[in-house]
Short mmCIF file of C-alpha atoms in Angstrom, two decimals:
data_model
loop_
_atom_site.label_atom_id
_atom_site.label_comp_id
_atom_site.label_asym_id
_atom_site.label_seq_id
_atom_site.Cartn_x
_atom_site.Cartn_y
_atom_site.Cartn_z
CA UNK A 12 65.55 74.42 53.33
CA UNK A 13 68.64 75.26 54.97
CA UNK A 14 70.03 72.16 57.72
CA UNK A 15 70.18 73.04 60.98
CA UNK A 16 71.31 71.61 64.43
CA UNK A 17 73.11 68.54 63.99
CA UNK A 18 72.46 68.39 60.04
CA UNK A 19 74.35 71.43 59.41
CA UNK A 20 77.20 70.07 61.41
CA UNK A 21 77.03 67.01 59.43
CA UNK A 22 76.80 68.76 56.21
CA UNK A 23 79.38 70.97 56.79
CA UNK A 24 82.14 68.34 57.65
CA UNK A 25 80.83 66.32 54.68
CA UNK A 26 81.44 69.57 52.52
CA UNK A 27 85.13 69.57 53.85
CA UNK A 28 85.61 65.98 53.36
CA UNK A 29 84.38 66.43 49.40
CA UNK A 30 87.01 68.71 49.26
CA UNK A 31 89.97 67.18 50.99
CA UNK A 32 89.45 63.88 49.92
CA UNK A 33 91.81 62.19 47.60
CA UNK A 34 95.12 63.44 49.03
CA UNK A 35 96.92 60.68 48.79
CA UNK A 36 99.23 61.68 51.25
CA UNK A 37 96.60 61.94 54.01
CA UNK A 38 94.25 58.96 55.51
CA UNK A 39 90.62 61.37 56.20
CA UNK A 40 87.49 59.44 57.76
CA UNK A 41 84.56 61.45 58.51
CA UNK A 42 83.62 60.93 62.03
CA UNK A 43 80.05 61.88 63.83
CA UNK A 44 78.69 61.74 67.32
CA UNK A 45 75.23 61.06 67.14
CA UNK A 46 74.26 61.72 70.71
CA UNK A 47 76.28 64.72 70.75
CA UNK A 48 74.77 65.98 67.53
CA UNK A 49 78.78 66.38 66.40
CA UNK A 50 80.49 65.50 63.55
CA UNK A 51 84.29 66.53 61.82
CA UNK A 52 87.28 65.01 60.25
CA UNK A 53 90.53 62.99 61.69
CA UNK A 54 92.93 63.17 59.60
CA UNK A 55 96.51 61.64 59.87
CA UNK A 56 99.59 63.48 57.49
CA UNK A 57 102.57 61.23 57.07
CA UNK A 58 105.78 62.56 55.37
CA UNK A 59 109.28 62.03 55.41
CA UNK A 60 110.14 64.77 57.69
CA UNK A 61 108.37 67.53 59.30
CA UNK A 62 108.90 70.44 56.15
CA UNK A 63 107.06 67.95 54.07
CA UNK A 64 104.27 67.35 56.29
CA UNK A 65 103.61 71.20 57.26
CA UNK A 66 103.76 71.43 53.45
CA UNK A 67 101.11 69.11 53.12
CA UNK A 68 99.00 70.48 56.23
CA UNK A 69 99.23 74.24 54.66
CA UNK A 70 98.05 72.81 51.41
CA UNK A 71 95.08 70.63 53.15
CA UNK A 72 94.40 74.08 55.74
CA UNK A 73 94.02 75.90 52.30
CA UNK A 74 91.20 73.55 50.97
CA UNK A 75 89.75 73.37 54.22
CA UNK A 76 89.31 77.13 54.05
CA UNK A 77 87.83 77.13 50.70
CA UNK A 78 85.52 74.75 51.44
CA UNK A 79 84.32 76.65 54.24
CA UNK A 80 83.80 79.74 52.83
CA UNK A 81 81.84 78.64 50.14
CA UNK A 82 79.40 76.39 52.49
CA UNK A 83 78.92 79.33 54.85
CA UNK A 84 78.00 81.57 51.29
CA UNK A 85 75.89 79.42 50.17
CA UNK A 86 74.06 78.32 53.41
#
């Protein structure tokens, strides 16, 4: 059965967590609103300079994207 409501917002920024997670270059924390029924990601870049960290924001936008796709596909 297919999550709805709240659930599939859960399970959808748990999805792009799985696949973001271990950058070392990033601190990620899943965060959720449970009387809002909302839930999503923080996450804080740090890099020497600001090429480096758009660098590391493309590369984290990219997984982010993939991850996506692939939960929408297969829910």
């Amino acid at each position: 059965m297919k999550p709805k409501g709240p659930e599939r917002t859960f399970a959808k920024a748990e999805a792009s967590l799985f696949a973001i997670e271990g950058q070392d270059f990033a601190d990620i924390e899943l965060v959720t609103d449970c009387d809002g029924g909302q839930a999503g990601l923080r996450i804080l870049v740090k890099g020497e300079d600001l090429t480096q960290v758009r660098g590391m924001v493309d590369s984290l936008l990219a997984l982010l994207a993939s991850a996506e796709a692939e939960y929408n596909s297969n829910n």
